[in-house]
PDB file of C-alpha atoms and ligand atoms in Angstrom:
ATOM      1  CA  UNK A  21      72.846 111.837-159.921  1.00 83.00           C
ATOM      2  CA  UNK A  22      71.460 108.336-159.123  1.00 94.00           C
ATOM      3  CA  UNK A  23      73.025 106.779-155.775  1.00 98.00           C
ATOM      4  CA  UNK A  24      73.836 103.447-155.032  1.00 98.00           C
ATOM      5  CA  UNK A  25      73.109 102.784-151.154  1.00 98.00           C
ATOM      6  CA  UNK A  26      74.583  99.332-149.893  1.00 98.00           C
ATOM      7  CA  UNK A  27      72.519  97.417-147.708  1.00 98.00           C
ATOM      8  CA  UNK A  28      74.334  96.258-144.749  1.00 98.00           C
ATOM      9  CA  UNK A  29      72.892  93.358-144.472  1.00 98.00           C
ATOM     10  CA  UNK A  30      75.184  91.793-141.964  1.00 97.00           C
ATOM     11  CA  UNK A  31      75.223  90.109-138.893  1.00 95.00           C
ATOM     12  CA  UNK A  32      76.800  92.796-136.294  1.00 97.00           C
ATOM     13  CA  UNK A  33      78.934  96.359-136.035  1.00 98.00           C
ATOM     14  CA  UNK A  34      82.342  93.999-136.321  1.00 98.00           C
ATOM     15  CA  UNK A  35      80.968  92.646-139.708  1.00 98.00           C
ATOM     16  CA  UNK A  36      79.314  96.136-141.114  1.00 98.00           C
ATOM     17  CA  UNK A  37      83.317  97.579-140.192  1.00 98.00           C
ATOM     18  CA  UNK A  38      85.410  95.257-142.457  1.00 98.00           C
ATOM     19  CA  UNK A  39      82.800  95.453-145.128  1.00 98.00           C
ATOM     20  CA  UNK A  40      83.373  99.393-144.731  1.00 98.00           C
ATOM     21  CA  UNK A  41      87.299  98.855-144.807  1.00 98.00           C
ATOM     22  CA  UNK A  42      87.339  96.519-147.920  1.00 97.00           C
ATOM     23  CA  UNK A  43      84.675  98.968-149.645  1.00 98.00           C
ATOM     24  CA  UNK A  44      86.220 102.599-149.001  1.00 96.00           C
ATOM     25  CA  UNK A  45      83.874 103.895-152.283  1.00 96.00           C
ATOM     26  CA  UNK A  46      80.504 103.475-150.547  1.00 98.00           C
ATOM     27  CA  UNK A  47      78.933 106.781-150.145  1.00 98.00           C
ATOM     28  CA  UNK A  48      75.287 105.549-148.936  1.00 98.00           C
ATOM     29  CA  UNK A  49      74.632 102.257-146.494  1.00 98.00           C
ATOM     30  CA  UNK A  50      71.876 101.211-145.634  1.00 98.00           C
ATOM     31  CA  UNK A  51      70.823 100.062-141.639  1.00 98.00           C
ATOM     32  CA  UNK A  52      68.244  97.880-141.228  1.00 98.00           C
ATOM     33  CA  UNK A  53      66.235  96.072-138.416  1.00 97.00           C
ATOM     34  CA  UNK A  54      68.709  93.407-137.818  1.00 96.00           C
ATOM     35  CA  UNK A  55      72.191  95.434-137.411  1.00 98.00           C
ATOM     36  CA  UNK A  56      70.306  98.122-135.889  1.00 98.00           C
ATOM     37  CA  UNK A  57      69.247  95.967-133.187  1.00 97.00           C
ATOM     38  CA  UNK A  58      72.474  93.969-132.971  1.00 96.00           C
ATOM     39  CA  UNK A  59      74.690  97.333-133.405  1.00 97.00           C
ATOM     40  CA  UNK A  60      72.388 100.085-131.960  1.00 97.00           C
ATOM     41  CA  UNK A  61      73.152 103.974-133.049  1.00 98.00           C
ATOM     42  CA  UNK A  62      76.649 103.692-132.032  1.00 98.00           C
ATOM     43  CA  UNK A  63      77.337 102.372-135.271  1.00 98.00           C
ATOM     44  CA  UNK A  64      75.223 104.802-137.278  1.00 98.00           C
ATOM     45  CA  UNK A  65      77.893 107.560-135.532  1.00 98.00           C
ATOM     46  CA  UNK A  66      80.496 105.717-137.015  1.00 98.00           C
ATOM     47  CA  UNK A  67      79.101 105.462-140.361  1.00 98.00           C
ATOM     48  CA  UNK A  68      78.629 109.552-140.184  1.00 98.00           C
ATOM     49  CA  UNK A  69      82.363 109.865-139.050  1.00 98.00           C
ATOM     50  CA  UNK A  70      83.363 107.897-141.594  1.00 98.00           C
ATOM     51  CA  UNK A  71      81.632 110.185-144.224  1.00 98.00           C
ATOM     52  CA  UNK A  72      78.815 108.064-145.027  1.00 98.00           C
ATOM     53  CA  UNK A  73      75.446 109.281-145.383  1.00 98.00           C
ATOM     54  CA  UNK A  74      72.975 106.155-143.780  1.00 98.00           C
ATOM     55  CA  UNK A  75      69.468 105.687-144.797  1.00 98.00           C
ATOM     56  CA  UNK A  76      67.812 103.873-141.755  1.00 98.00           C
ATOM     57  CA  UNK A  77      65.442 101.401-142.971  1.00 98.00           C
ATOM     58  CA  UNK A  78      63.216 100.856-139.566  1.00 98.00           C
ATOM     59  CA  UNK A  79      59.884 100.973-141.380  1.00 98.00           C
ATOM     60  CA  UNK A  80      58.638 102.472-138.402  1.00 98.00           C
ATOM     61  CA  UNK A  81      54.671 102.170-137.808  1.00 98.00           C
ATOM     62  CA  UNK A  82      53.284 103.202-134.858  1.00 98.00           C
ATOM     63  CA  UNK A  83      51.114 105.851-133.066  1.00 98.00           C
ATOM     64  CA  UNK A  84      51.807 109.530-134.069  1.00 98.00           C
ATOM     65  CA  UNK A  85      53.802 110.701-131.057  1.00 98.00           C
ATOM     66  CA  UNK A  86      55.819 107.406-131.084  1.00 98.00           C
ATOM     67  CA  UNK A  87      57.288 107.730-134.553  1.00 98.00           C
ATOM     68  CA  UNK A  88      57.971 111.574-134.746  1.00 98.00           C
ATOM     69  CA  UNK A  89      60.174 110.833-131.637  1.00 98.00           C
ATOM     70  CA  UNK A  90      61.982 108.260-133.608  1.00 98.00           C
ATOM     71  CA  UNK A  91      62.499 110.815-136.197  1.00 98.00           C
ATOM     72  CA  UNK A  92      63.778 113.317-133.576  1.00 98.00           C
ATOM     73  CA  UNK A  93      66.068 110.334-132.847  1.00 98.00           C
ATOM     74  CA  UNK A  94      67.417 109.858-135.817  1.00 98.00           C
ATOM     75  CA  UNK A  95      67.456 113.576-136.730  1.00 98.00           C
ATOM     76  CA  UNK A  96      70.446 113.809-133.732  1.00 98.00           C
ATOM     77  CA  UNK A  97      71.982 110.971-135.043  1.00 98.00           C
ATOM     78  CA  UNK A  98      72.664 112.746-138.902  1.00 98.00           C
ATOM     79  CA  UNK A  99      70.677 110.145-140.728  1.00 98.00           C
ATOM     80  CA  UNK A 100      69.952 111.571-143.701  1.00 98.00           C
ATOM     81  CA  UNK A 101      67.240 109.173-144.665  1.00 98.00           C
ATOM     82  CA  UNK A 102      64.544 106.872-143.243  1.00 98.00           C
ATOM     83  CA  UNK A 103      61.756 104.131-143.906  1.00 98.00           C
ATOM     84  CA  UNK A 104      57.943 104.831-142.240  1.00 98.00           C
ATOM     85  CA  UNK A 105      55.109 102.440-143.114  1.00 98.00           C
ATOM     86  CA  UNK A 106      52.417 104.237-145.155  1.00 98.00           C
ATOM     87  CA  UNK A 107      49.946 101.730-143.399  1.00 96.00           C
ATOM     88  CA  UNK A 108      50.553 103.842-140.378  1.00 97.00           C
ATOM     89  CA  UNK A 109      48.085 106.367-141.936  1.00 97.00           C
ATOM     90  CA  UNK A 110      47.643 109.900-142.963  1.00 98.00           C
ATOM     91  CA  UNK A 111      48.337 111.720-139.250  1.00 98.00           C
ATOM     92  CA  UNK A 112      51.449 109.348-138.808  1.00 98.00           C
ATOM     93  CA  UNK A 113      53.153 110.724-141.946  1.00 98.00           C
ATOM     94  CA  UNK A 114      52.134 114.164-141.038  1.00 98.00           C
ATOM     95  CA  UNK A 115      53.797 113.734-137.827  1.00 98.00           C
ATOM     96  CA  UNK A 116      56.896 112.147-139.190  1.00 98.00           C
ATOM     97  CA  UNK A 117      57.187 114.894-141.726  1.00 98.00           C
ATOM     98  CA  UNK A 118      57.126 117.446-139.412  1.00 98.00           C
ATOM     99  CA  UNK A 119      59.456 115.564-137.335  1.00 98.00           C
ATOM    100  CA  UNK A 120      61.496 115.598-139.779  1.00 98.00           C
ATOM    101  CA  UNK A 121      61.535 119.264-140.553  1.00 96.00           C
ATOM    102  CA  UNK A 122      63.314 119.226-144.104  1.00 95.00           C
ATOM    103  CA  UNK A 123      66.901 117.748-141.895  1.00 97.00           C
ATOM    104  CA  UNK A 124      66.025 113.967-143.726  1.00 98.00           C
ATOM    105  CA  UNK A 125      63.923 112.483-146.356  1.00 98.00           C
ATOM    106  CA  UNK A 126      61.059 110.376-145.075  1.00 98.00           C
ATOM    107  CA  UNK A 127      60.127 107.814-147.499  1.00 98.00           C
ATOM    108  CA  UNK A 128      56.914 105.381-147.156  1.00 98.00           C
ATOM    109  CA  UNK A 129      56.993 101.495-147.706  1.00 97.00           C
ATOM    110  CA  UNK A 130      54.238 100.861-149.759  1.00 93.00           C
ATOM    111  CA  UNK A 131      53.556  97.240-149.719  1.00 89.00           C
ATOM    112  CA  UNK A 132      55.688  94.428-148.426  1.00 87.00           C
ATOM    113  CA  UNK A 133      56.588  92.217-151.566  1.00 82.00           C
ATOM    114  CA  UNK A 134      56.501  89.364-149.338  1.00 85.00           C
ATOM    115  CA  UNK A 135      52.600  89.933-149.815  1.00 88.00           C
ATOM    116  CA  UNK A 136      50.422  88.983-152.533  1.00 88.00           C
ATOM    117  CA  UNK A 137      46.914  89.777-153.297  1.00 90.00           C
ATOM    118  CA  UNK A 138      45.265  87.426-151.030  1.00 92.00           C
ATOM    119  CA  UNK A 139      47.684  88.383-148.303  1.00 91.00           C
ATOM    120  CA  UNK A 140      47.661  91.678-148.540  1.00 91.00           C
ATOM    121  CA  UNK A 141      43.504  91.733-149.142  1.00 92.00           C
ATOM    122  CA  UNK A 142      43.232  89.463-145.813  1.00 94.00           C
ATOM    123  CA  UNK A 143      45.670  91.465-143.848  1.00 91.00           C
ATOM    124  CA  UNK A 144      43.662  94.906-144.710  1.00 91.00           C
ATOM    125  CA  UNK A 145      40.429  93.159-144.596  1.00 92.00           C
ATOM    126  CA  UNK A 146      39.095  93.472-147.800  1.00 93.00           C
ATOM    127  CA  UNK A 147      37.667  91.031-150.641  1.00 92.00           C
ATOM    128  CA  UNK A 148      40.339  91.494-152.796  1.00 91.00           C
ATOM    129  CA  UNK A 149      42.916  93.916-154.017  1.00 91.00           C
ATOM    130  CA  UNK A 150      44.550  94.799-156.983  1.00 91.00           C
ATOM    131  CA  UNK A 151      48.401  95.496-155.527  1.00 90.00           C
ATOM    132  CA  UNK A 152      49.724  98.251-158.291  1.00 90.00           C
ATOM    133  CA  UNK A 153      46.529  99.925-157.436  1.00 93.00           C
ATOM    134  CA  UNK A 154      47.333  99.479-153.705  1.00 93.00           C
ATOM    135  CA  UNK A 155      51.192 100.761-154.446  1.00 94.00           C
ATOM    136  CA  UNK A 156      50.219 103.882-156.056  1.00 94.00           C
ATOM    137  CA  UNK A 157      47.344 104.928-153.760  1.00 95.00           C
ATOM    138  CA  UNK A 158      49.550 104.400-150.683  1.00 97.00           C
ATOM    139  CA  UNK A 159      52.512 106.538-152.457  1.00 97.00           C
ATOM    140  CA  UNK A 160      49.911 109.039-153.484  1.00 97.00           C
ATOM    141  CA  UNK A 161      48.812 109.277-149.874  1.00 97.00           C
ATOM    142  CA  UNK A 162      52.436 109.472-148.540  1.00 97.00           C
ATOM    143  CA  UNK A 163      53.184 112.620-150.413  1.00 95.00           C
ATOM    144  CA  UNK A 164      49.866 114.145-149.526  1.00 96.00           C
ATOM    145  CA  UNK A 165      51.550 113.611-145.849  1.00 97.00           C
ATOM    146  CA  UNK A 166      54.692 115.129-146.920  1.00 97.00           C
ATOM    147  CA  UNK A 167      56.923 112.542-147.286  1.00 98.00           C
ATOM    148  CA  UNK A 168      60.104 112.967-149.728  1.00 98.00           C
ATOM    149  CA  UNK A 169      59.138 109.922-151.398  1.00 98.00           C
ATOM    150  CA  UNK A 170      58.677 106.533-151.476  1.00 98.00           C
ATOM    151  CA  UNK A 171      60.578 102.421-151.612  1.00 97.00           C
ATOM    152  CA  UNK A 172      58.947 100.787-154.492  1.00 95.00           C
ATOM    153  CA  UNK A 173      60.137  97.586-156.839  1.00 92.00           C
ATOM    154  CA  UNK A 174      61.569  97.733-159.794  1.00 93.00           C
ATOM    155  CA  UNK A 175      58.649  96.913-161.567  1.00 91.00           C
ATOM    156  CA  UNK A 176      56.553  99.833-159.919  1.00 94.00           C
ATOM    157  CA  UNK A 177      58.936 102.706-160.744  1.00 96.00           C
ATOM    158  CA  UNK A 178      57.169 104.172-163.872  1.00 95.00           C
ATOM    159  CA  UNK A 179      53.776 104.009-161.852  1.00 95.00           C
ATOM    160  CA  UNK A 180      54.667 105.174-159.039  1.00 96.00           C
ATOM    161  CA  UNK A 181      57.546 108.122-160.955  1.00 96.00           C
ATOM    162  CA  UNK A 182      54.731 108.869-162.944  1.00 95.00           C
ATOM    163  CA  UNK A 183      52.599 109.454-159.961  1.00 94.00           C
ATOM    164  CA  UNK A 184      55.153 111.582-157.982  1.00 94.00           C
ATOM    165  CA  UNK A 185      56.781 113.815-160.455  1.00 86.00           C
ATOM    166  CA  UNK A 186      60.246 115.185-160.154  1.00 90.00           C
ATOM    167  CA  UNK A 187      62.271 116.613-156.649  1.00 93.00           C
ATOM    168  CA  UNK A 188      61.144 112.841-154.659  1.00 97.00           C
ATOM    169  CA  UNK A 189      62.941 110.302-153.706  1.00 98.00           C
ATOM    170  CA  UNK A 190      62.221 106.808-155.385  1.00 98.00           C
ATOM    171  CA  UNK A 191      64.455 104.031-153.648  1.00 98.00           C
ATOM    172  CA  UNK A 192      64.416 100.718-155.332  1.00 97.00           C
ATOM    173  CA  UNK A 193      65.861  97.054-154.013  1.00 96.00           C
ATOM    174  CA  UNK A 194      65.798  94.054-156.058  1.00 94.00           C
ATOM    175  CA  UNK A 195      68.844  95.593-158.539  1.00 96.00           C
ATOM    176  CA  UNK A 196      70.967  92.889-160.283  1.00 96.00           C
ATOM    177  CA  UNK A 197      73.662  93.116-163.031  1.00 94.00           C
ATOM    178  CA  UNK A 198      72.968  90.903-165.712  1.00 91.00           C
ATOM    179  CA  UNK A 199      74.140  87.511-164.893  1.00 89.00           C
ATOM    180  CA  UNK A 200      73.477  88.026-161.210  1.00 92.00           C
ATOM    181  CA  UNK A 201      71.974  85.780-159.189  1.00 89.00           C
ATOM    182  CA  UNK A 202      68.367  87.131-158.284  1.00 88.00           C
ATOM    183  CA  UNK A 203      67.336  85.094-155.184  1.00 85.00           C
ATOM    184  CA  UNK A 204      64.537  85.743-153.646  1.00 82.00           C
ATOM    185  CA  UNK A 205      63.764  89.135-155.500  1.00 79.00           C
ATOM    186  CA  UNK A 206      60.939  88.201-157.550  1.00 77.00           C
ATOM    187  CA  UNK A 207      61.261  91.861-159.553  1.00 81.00           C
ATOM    188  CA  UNK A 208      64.819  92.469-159.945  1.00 89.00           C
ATOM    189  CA  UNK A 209      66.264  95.179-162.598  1.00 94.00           C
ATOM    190  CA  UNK A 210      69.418  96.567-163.741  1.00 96.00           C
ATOM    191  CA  UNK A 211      70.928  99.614-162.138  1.00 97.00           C
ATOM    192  CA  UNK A 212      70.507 101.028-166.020  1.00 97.00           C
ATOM    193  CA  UNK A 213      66.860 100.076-166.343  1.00 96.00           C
ATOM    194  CA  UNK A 214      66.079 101.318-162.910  1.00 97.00           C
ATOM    195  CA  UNK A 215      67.424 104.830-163.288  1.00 97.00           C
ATOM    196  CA  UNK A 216      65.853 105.182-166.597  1.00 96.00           C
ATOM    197  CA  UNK A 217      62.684 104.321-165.232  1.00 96.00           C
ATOM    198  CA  UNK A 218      63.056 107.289-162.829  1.00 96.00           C
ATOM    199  CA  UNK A 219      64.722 105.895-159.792  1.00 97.00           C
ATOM    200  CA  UNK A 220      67.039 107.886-157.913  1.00 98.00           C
ATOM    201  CA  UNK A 221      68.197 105.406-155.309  1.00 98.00           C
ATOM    202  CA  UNK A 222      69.713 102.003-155.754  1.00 98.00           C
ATOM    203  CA  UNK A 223      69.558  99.536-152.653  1.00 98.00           C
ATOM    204  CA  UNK A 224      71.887  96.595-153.318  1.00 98.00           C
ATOM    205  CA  UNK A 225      72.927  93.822-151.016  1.00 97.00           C
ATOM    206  CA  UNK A 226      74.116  90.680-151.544  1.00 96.00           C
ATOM    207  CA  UNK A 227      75.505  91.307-155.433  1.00 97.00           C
ATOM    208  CA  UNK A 228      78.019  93.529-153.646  1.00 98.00           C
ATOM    209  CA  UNK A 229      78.336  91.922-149.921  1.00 97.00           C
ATOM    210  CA  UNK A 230      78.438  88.179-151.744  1.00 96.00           C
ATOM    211  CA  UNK A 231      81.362  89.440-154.242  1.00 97.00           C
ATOM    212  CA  UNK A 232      84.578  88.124-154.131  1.00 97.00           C
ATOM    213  CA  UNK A 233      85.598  91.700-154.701  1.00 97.00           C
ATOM    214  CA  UNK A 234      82.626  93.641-153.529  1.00 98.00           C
ATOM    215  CA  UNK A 235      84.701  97.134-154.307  1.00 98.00           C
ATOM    216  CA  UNK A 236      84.586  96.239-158.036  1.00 98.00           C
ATOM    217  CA  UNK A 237      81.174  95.599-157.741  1.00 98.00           C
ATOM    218  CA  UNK A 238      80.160  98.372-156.280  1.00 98.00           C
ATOM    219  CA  UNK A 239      82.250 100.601-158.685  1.00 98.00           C
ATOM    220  CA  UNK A 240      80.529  98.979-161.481  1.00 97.00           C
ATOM    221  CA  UNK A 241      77.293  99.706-159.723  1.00 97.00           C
ATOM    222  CA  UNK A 242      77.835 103.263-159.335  1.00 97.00           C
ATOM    223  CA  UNK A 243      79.389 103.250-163.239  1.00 97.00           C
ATOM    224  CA  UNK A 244      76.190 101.834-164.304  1.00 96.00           C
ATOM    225  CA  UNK A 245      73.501 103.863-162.564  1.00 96.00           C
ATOM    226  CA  UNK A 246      75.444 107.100-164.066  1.00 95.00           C
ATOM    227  CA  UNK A 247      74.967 105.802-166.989  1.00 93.00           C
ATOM    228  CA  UNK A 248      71.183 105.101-166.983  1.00 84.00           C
TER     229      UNK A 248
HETATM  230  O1  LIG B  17      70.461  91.499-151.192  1.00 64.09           O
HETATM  231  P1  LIG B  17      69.530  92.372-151.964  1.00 64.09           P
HETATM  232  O2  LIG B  17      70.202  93.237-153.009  1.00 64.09           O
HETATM  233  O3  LIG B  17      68.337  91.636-152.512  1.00 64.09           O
HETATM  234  O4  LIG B  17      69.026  93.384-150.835  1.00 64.09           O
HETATM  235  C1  LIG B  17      68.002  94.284-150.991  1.00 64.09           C
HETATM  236  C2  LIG B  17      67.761  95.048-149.723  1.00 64.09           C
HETATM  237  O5  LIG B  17      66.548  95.760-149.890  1.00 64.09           O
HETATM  238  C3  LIG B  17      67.571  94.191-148.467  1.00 64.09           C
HETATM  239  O6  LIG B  17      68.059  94.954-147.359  1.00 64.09           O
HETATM  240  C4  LIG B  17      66.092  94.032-148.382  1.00 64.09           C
HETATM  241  O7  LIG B  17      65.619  93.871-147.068  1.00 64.09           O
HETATM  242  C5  LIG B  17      65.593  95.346-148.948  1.00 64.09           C
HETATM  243  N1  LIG B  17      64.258  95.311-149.530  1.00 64.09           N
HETATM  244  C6  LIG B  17      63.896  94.441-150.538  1.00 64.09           C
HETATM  245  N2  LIG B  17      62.646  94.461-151.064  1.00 64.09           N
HETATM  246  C7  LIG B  17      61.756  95.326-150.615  1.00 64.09           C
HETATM  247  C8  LIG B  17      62.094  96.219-149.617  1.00 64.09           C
HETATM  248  C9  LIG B  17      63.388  96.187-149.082  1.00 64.09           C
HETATM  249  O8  LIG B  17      64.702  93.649-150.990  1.00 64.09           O
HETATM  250  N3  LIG B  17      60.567  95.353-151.144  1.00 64.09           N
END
């Protein structure tokens, strides 16, 4: 069963709590840099209290001792799933992983799609790239480390599904009902589409925090990625 995690995307813990109020239905959240930082781990306690099951998306990329102790972290805190950068390399994964010890799912961020090409070739020093190529070798590597899975776009998923095989996570942003506004995701899909193209989480963020009545929204999220 495909789940739909909402990205609190929101200023502070006061703002993350209505949304949670007005939206009983929400089953995942997601906690990123921003309300992490503002709210700290107090309000990933509340999240677990309240039921929810939080996916903390620190993208964490450091040395290998550094990040498995952020894993212990959020091991004691109940998150039940996190964000590491594949850049971080081979040994950081491993150590992650084993951090992790089976309690969460560690999935890798492939490659920011704030990059393109020339960025990402310039960043990595090399003469050029070709970024599905980079996608897929850095999700191949991440599962050679152990990790549960990967975050990919919408437009990667059959790559990258194809790649992995079944039993791993493949969480996908950039989802949009028909007639939403896109923004700034240059590769949105439906919640349909998505699932059928092998994801197995949805992120969504503004479509439901944006909504005059995010609860419907999110209900017809849900509705939608059962039915992919
Ligand atoms: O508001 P929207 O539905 O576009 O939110 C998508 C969420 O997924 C945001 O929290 C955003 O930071 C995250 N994300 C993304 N694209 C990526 C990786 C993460 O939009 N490639």
């Amino acid at each position: 069963m495909p789940e739909v995690i909402v990205a609190l995307d929101l200023p502070d813990a006061d703002a993350a709590r209505r949304f949670l109020d007005q939206v009983p239905a929400t089953r995942w959240v997601k906690i990123g840099s921003v309300l992490f930082t503002s709210a700290g781990p107090g309000l990933v306690t509340e999240c677990r209290a309240r039921g929810l099951e939080v996916f903390l998306d620190l993208k964490w990329h450091d040395i290998p001792n550094t990040v498995a102790g952020a894993v212990r972290a959020a091991r004691d805190l109940q998150v039940s799933m996190a964000t590491v950068h594949t850049l971080g390399g081979a040994e950081m994964m491993v150590a992650a992983s084993e951090a992790a010890d089976g309690a969460m799912v560690l999935v890798g961020v492939t490659v920011l799609t704030s990059h393109d090409a020339g960025s990402f070739a310039e960043a990595v020093g090399r003469r050029s790239v070709a970024l599905g190529e980079e996608v897929t070798r850095l999700a191949g590597a991440a599962v050679r480390a152990g990790l549960g899975g990967v975050v990919c776009s919408p437009h990667e998923v059959p790559a990258v599904a194809a790649l992995l095989g079944p039993g791993r996570s493949i969480v996908v942003p950039g989802i949009r009902r028909p007639g939403d506004a896109v923004g700034d995701q240059a590769r949105a899909a439906t919640p349909e589409s998505a699932v059928r193209a092998g994801a197995t989480h949805l992120v969504v963020g503004r479509p439901i925090l944006q909504a005059p009545d995010p609860a419907r929204v999110l209900a017809e999220m849900l509705a939608a990625a059962a039915a992919g």
